[in-house]
Amino acid sequence: MAKPNPIDRLSRFLGDQICYVFLITVAITAYEVVMRYVFNAATIWVTQTAIFLSALGFIFGGAYAMEQGRHIEITSIYDAVTPPVRRVFDLIRCGVAVVYLGFLLYATVHQAIPALSRMETSGQAWDVPIPAFQKAALALGVAAMLAQALRQLVGRLAGSPRPSGESS
Amino acid sequence: MSVETLTLLMLGAIALLLAIGVPLAFVTGIVAVGFGYALFGDGALGLIASRIYSFMNAYVLVAVPMFILMAAILERSGVARDLFKAMHVFSGSLRGGLAVQTLGVAVIMAAMTGIIGGEIVLLGLVALPQMLNLKYDRNLAIGTICAGGSLGTMIPPSIVLIFYGLTANVAIGDLFVATIVPGLLLAGLYLLYILARCAISPELGPPASAAERSLPLAEKLRLLKAVALPLFVAAMVLGTIYAGIASVSEAAGMGVVGVIISAWVRGELNWSMLRDALRQTTVTCGTLLWITFGATALIGIYNVVGGMAFVKSLITDLPLPPLSIVLVMMLILIVLGMFMDWVGILLLTMPIFVPIVTHLGMDPVWFGILFCMSMQVSYLSPPFGPAAFYLKGVAPPDITLQQIFGAFWPFIFLQLVGLAIVLFFPPVALWLPSVLGAG
Amino acid sequence: AMPGRSAKAAETHEWKMESLWQGGSINQTIFADFCNRVDAATAGRVKITPMPVGSIVAYNETLDAVGSGILEAEHNGIAYFAGRDAAFALLGDLSGGYEAPWQMQAWYEYGGGLELARELYKPYGLYFVGSVWWGVESVPSKVPINSPADLKGVKIRAPEGMASQLFKAFDANVVTLAGSEVYTALERGVIDATDWGTLSMNTDLGYQKIAKYALYPGVHSMPAADVAVNLDKWNALSDDLKATVEMAARDFSRDMVERIAVQDREDAQKMRAEGVTLIDWSPESRRIFRQKAQGIWETWSKKSPMAGKVYESQVSFMKKIGLL
Ligand code: NA
Ligand code: NA
């Protein structure tokens, strides 16, 4: 088997590492419940942190799901057409992903830049720059997805078959 | 361009892209980006980025990965397998017994979760493989899991009713009480359907074998022990909510703590199992959330082009009696439910519908229950059917999305029957609040 | 834009304006009335489409949306933008500060508030037309909170920065909880009390059924909302239209405060009849509360130069009218 493509490796690396945010979310949620209920000392940071961590999981899970071929699609017509038509469908599918994610990258970068430049904070009692980081993370996550989409488009143009697992 | 034409063009584009097999996560997204950019230029892109960013900040979303993680750990530990084995043995000679029990588990879980998704993922990971192993009919199993799992927002607590209450300024407590009977009514309809189908065609839901039924008592008691740990998990979730220890979303986190403890007690907890469960959670979330990101972008664009005015034009000046107007509203909700998720539908329609309903002298609590029931239909109806996506995210790969949707039709029919019952007999919803409200 | 349109047509301005109000609420109705009055007063030359909260962008994102031209205008809670600049917090809700909307409106109109608000909004690409109050907020509670001392140990939900710090300063167990979680949490006893809306907003949601006490009139919060327009769209108005919209915004605030106050009073009577105890803090309690609050305003005033200016201006005005 050929060595995995670097973009695939990046997507997989992101997903493999980002998944721990959910374990941390469980831990801090339990901590919050115990602090509030047992010690009558609710924290000011758990809610915001839990939302932020989950958001990171959602954002970077996108490229991970693409690499694993897990994005959901309807294949009844795709399965019924002839191989040449199927190839056209494939190119359209990859093209749509590239165009959407390209526009989205432009939009999310333009959203992240002002938020980062003024280090936008949550404005809550725990007044931390989570919004700035989260807007930046969204742009990075979209960039990772766009890289994955481009890699799939190039692969299809070169005539390679759909990666296993991508069809379902 | 008129909003009518735009609506048709958007729907046409969605249908075409879906047919080609473009992943759902990109279908709604590209339609939003394409129409938005063509009509409004850069501003539309800013709107889309803003909506996607904000959508992630809904705290209720934190519960989604928690329920998926709970399911992923349960599946990897032997707890789930043992539970279903025990349920199968104890269901005895009842045809379709396991489906009935799955429905029972779904109703209990509905009291634990208030969101769409968590339950379906859990049952899809845990119950579906077991039912298929035991030779249950695939369509019956899928339909039971998705229709049963959707009850999560019909039995309180319910995020749909909370949002409806906040939007329509209706007491959330009244909505929670009013939805109990209609929720159980739906569950009852599903139950009757399962029993009837299995009575007519026994091969759809084979009962436990004679050998399994004649297990010695000691063996049966050992199986019962397997049930204790899932009950402990349920108690973690339900107990912390109803004892006022944790909020609904926090309770999902407590449930994960519960399954980790269960797996540890059984000696099945190890790092690689936990890591695999976390990775599955990430993939499933990545799949599901990016579908809703696209949907939320599309709703924003649709609202900018005047979607609300369009919905209003459909309903106002209708020379119809009040009940028929509500009927038309339900029709609109069901059609919208084919293409949008419930938050978008709520934001688009309720500011228009609720004042009309109140003006006609009808009870907004009753209308809230009707809305909630029509959203039950929306979870299942193709092509945008969140229940199908949640199940597809965790089902064995050989089960296709079209097979999942194909299994839904009888259950959608039952949901429409339930909706009609509450529509024509409002006391089904309003009797319980009137009894309790007097006290 | 259509080529060759007449000068008269060019004078028509169409705005989409997103509010902070839920679609079915009385507040959104009052907002829609404002839009209709602008239409009538300008003979249809300024047409505003009222949009409910979240219909185009999320509640705390309208500032960027209007600045970048996605929306033409907004009517939103000023303190929602506290993450961009702490000045928005002090300008939007001086927690524990004023006792009635007219006092804060007086600061805006005669104490320099309006000028500071316009200075603050300008770099974001918005013109601040005016501010709108909806009355003092009320705190539904399961335990009696008769004075600041009674806050000790009470599990109280408070979302905003300053209010939650203020409760904490009196040793309350302040809980951060998303809006969608609050009702169930209060019902089940996860929390004892919550910041929410005015008395009538709380009654609509049925809080009186699960919480038998309410602070009314409340002291912790009296938020202001803005009426703000994209700067280019505003500059495109002729002077008579500008004056008309500004006047309409001022009338909008009065309309909102009065109609909500009438409903609050009606609901207060109903709640007493249902056995809810309404707690009105003594002047002494309010003074103690406000003193502590000033310390928190001061910490927020140090977060940005604009925040400092807004703080100084309000404190000197409050001293002038005898609140401090
Ligand atoms: Na529920
Ligand atoms: Na649907």
Coordinates of C-alpha atoms in Angstrom, one line a residue, chain C:
Chain C
A1 CA -29.5 49.1 -8.1
M2 CA -31.7 50.0 -11.2
P3 CA -30.1 52.4 -13.7
G4 CA -31.9 55.6 -14.4
R5 CA -34.1 55.7 -11.4
S6 CA -35.7 59.0 -10.5
A7 CA -34.5 61.3 -7.8
K8 CA -37.7 60.6 -5.9
A9 CA -37.1 56.9 -5.9
A10 CA -33.6 57.4 -4.7
E11 CA -35.0 59.0 -1.6
T12 CA -36.6 55.7 -0.5
H13 CA -34.6 53.8 2.1
E14 CA -35.4 50.2 2.9
W15 CA -33.9 48.7 6.1
K16 CA -33.9 45.2 7.6
M17 CA -33.6 45.7 11.3
E18 CA -33.0 42.8 13.7
S19 CA -34.1 43.1 17.3
L20 CA -33.3 41.3 20.5
W21 CA -37.0 40.2 20.9
Q22 CA -38.6 36.9 20.4
G23 CA -41.1 36.8 17.5
G24 CA -44.3 36.4 19.5
S25 CA -43.5 38.9 22.3
I26 CA -45.1 42.1 23.2
N27 CA -41.7 43.8 22.9
Q28 CA -41.5 42.8 19.2
T29 CA -45.0 44.2 18.7
I30 CA -43.9 47.5 20.2
F31 CA -40.8 47.4 18.0
A32 CA -43.0 46.7 14.9
D33 CA -45.2 49.7 15.9
F34 CA -42.0 51.9 15.9
C35 CA -41.2 50.7 12.4
N36 CA -44.8 51.5 11.2
R37 CA -44.6 55.0 12.8
V38 CA -41.3 55.7 11.0
D39 CA -43.0 54.6 7.7
A40 CA -46.0 56.9 8.4
A41 CA -43.9 59.9 9.6
T42 CA -41.6 59.8 6.6
A43 CA -44.5 59.2 4.1
G44 CA -43.0 55.8 3.2
R45 CA -39.5 57.1 2.5
V46 CA -38.0 55.1 5.3
K47 CA -39.3 51.5 5.4
I48 CA -38.0 49.3 8.2
T49 CA -38.7 45.5 8.2
P50 CA -38.6 44.3 11.8
M51 CA -36.9 41.0 12.2
P52 CA -37.0 39.0 15.4
V53 CA -33.9 37.8 17.3
G54 CA -31.8 35.2 15.5
S55 CA -33.6 35.4 12.2
I56 CA -30.6 36.8 10.3
V57 CA -27.7 36.6 12.7
A58 CA -27.3 35.6 16.4
Y59 CA -28.2 38.1 19.2
N60 CA -24.7 39.1 19.9
E61 CA -23.5 39.4 16.3
T62 CA -25.7 42.2 14.9
L63 CA -23.1 44.8 15.5
D64 CA -20.8 43.2 12.9
A65 CA -23.7 42.4 10.7
V66 CA -24.9 46.1 10.6
G67 CA -21.3 47.4 10.3
S68 CA -20.6 45.2 7.3
G69 CA -24.0 45.9 5.7
I70 CA -25.6 42.5 6.0
L71 CA -28.3 44.3 8.0
E72 CA -29.1 47.9 7.6
A73 CA -30.0 48.5 11.2
E74 CA -30.4 46.8 14.6
H75 CA -32.3 47.2 17.9
N76 CA -30.3 45.2 20.3
G77 CA -29.1 44.9 23.9
I78 CA -26.1 47.2 24.1
A79 CA -24.4 45.1 26.8
Y80 CA -24.4 42.1 24.5
F81 CA -21.4 43.6 22.8
A82 CA -19.3 43.8 26.0
G83 CA -16.8 41.4 24.5
R84 CA -15.8 44.0 21.8
D85 CA -15.2 46.7 24.3
A86 CA -16.1 46.9 28.0
A87 CA -17.6 50.3 27.4
F88 CA -20.7 48.5 25.9
A89 CA -21.3 46.9 29.3
L90 CA -21.2 50.2 31.2
L91 CA -23.3 51.9 28.5
G92 CA -25.8 49.1 28.3
D93 CA -26.5 48.1 31.8
L94 CA -25.0 49.8 34.8
S95 CA -25.9 46.9 37.1
G96 CA -27.2 48.1 40.5
G97 CA -27.0 51.7 39.3
Y98 CA -30.2 53.6 38.3
E99 CA -33.6 53.0 39.8
A100 CA -35.8 54.0 36.9
P101 CA -35.3 54.2 33.1
W102 CA -35.9 57.9 32.9
Q103 CA -32.7 58.5 35.1
M104 CA -30.5 56.7 32.7
Q105 CA -32.2 58.2 29.7
A106 CA -31.6 61.6 31.2
W107 CA -27.8 60.8 31.4
Y108 CA -28.0 59.8 27.7
E109 CA -29.8 62.9 26.6
Y110 CA -28.4 65.6 29.0
G111 CA -25.4 64.1 30.6
G112 CA -23.3 63.2 27.6
G113 CA -24.3 59.6 27.1
L114 CA -25.5 59.9 23.5
E115 CA -22.3 61.5 22.4
L116 CA -20.2 58.8 24.0
A117 CA -22.4 56.1 22.5
R118 CA -22.0 57.6 19.0
E119 CA -18.2 57.8 19.5
L120 CA -18.2 54.1 20.6
Y121 CA -20.3 52.8 17.7
K122 CA -18.6 54.8 14.9
P123 CA -15.4 52.6 14.5
Y124 CA -17.7 49.6 14.0
G125 CA -19.5 51.4 11.2
L126 CA -22.7 52.2 12.9
Y127 CA -24.6 55.4 13.8
F128 CA -26.2 55.2 17.3
V129 CA -29.6 56.8 16.9
G130 CA -31.0 56.4 20.4
S131 CA -31.5 54.0 23.3
V132 CA -34.6 52.2 24.4
W133 CA -35.4 50.8 27.9
W134 CA -38.0 48.3 28.9
G135 CA -38.1 48.8 32.6
V136 CA -36.3 47.3 35.6
E137 CA -35.8 43.5 35.6
S138 CA -37.3 41.2 38.2
V139 CA -35.6 38.1 39.9
P140 CA -37.9 35.1 40.3
S141 CA -36.7 33.2 43.4
K142 CA -37.6 30.1 45.4
V143 CA -36.2 31.7 48.6
P144 CA -36.9 35.1 50.1
I145 CA -34.1 37.6 49.3
N146 CA -35.1 40.5 51.4
S147 CA -31.8 42.3 51.5
P148 CA -28.3 42.0 50.0
A149 CA -27.3 39.9 53.0
D150 CA -29.9 37.3 52.1
L151 CA -28.0 36.6 48.8
K152 CA -25.4 34.6 50.7
G153 CA -25.3 31.0 49.5
V154 CA -28.3 31.5 47.1
K155 CA -27.7 29.6 43.8
I156 CA -28.6 32.3 41.4
R157 CA -28.2 32.2 37.6
A158 CA -26.8 35.4 36.1
P159 CA -25.5 35.5 32.5
E160 CA -24.0 38.9 32.2
G161 CA -20.6 40.0 33.5
M162 CA -21.3 42.8 36.0
A163 CA -24.6 41.5 37.5
S164 CA -23.0 38.1 38.2
Q165 CA -19.9 39.8 39.8
L166 CA -22.3 41.9 41.9
F167 CA -24.2 38.9 43.2
K168 CA -20.9 37.1 43.9
A169 CA -19.7 40.1 45.9
F170 CA -22.5 39.3 48.3
D171 CA -21.4 35.7 48.5
A172 CA -24.2 34.3 46.3
N173 CA -23.4 31.0 44.6
V174 CA -23.5 32.4 41.0
V175 CA -24.3 29.8 38.4
T176 CA -23.7 30.2 34.7
L177 CA -26.4 28.5 32.7
A178 CA -27.6 28.8 29.2
G179 CA -31.0 30.4 28.7
S180 CA -32.6 27.2 27.4
E181 CA -31.6 25.4 30.6
V182 CA -33.0 27.9 33.1
Y183 CA -36.6 27.0 33.5
T184 CA -36.0 23.3 34.1
A185 CA -33.1 24.1 36.4
L186 CA -35.2 26.4 38.5
E187 CA -38.1 24.0 38.6
R188 CA -35.8 21.1 39.7
G189 CA -33.9 23.2 42.2
V190 CA -30.5 23.2 40.4
I191 CA -30.8 26.9 41.0
D192 CA -32.8 28.9 43.6
A193 CA -33.2 32.1 41.6
T194 CA -32.5 33.5 38.2
D195 CA -31.9 36.7 36.4
W196 CA -34.4 36.8 33.5
G197 CA -36.6 39.6 32.2
T198 CA -39.2 42.0 33.5
L199 CA -42.0 40.8 35.8
S200 CA -44.4 40.4 32.9
M201 CA -41.8 38.5 30.7
N202 CA -41.2 36.1 33.6
T203 CA -45.0 35.7 34.1
D204 CA -45.5 34.8 30.5
L205 CA -43.1 32.0 30.8
G206 CA -44.8 30.8 34.0
Y207 CA -41.9 31.4 36.5
Q208 CA -44.5 32.3 39.2
K209 CA -45.6 28.7 39.2
I210 CA -42.2 27.4 40.3
A211 CA -40.8 30.3 42.2
K212 CA -43.0 31.9 45.0
Y213 CA -40.9 35.0 45.5
A214 CA -39.8 37.7 43.1
L215 CA -37.6 40.8 43.5
Y216 CA -39.8 43.6 42.1
P217 CA -38.8 46.2 41.2
G218 CA -35.4 44.5 40.8
V219 CA -32.1 46.3 41.5
H220 CA -29.5 44.3 39.7
S221 CA -30.2 45.2 36.1
M222 CA -31.9 47.8 34.0
P223 CA -30.6 47.1 30.5
A224 CA -30.7 49.5 27.6
A225 CA -31.1 48.6 23.9
D226 CA -29.9 50.6 21.0
V227 CA -31.4 51.8 17.8
A228 CA -28.4 51.8 15.5
V229 CA -28.0 52.1 11.7
N230 CA -25.2 51.3 9.3
L231 CA -23.2 54.5 9.0
D232 CA -23.4 54.8 5.2
K233 CA -27.1 54.1 5.2
W234 CA -27.5 56.8 7.9
N235 CA -25.4 59.3 6.0
A236 CA -27.6 58.7 2.9
L237 CA -30.6 60.1 4.7
S238 CA -31.6 63.7 4.2
D239 CA -31.6 65.9 7.3
D240 CA -35.4 65.8 7.7
L241 CA -35.4 62.0 7.6
K242 CA -32.6 61.9 10.2
A243 CA -34.5 64.1 12.5
T244 CA -37.7 62.1 12.1
V245 CA -36.0 58.8 12.8
E246 CA -34.3 60.2 15.9
M247 CA -37.5 61.5 17.2
A248 CA -39.3 58.2 16.5
A249 CA -36.5 56.4 18.4
R250 CA -37.1 58.7 21.4
D251 CA -40.8 58.0 21.3
F252 CA -40.1 54.3 20.9
S253 CA -38.3 54.2 24.3
R254 CA -41.2 55.9 26.0
D255 CA -43.7 53.5 24.4
M256 CA -41.7 50.5 25.4
V257 CA -41.2 51.6 29.0
E258 CA -44.8 52.6 29.6
R259 CA -46.5 49.6 28.0
I260 CA -44.2 47.2 29.8
A261 CA -44.8 49.0 33.1
V262 CA -48.6 48.8 32.7
Q263 CA -48.3 45.1 32.0
D264 CA -45.9 44.6 34.9
R265 CA -48.3 46.3 37.3
E266 CA -51.2 44.1 36.0
D267 CA -49.1 41.0 36.4
A268 CA -47.9 42.1 39.9
Q269 CA -51.5 42.1 41.1
K270 CA -52.2 38.7 39.5
M271 CA -49.0 37.2 41.1
R272 CA -49.9 38.5 44.6
A273 CA -53.3 36.9 44.1
E274 CA -51.6 33.6 43.2
G275 CA -49.6 33.8 46.5
V276 CA -46.3 35.1 45.1
T277 CA -44.5 37.4 47.5
L278 CA -43.1 40.4 45.7
I279 CA -40.1 41.8 47.5
D280 CA -39.1 45.5 47.2
W281 CA -35.8 46.3 48.7
S282 CA -35.6 49.2 51.2
P283 CA -33.7 52.4 50.3
E284 CA -30.9 51.3 52.7
S285 CA -30.5 47.9 51.0
R286 CA -30.4 49.6 47.6
R287 CA -27.7 52.0 48.9
I288 CA -25.5 49.1 50.2
F289 CA -26.0 47.3 46.9
R290 CA -25.1 50.4 44.8
Q291 CA -22.0 51.1 46.8
K292 CA -20.7 47.6 46.1
A293 CA -21.7 47.9 42.5
Q294 CA -19.6 51.0 42.0
G295 CA -16.5 49.0 42.8
I296 CA -17.4 46.6 40.0
W297 CA -18.2 49.4 37.5
E298 CA -14.7 50.8 38.4
T299 CA -13.0 47.5 37.6
W300 CA -14.8 47.3 34.2
S301 CA -13.9 51.0 33.6
K302 CA -10.2 50.1 33.6
K303 CA -10.6 47.6 30.7
S304 CA -10.6 50.2 27.9
P305 CA -10.2 54.0 27.4
M306 CA -13.8 54.3 26.2
A307 CA -15.0 52.3 29.3
G308 CA -13.2 54.8 31.5
K309 CA -14.9 57.8 29.8
V310 CA -18.4 56.2 30.0
Y311 CA -17.8 55.4 33.7
E312 CA -16.6 58.8 34.7
S313 CA -19.4 60.5 32.9
Q314 CA -22.1 58.4 34.6
V315 CA -20.6 58.6 38.1
S316 CA -20.5 62.4 37.9
F317 CA -24.1 62.5 36.6
M318 CA -25.3 60.1 39.3
K319 CA -23.7 62.3 41.9
K320 CA -25.4 65.3 40.4
I321 CA -28.9 63.8 40.7
G322 CA -28.2 62.3 44.2
L323 CA -27.9 58.6 43.3
L324 CA -24.4 58.4 44.6

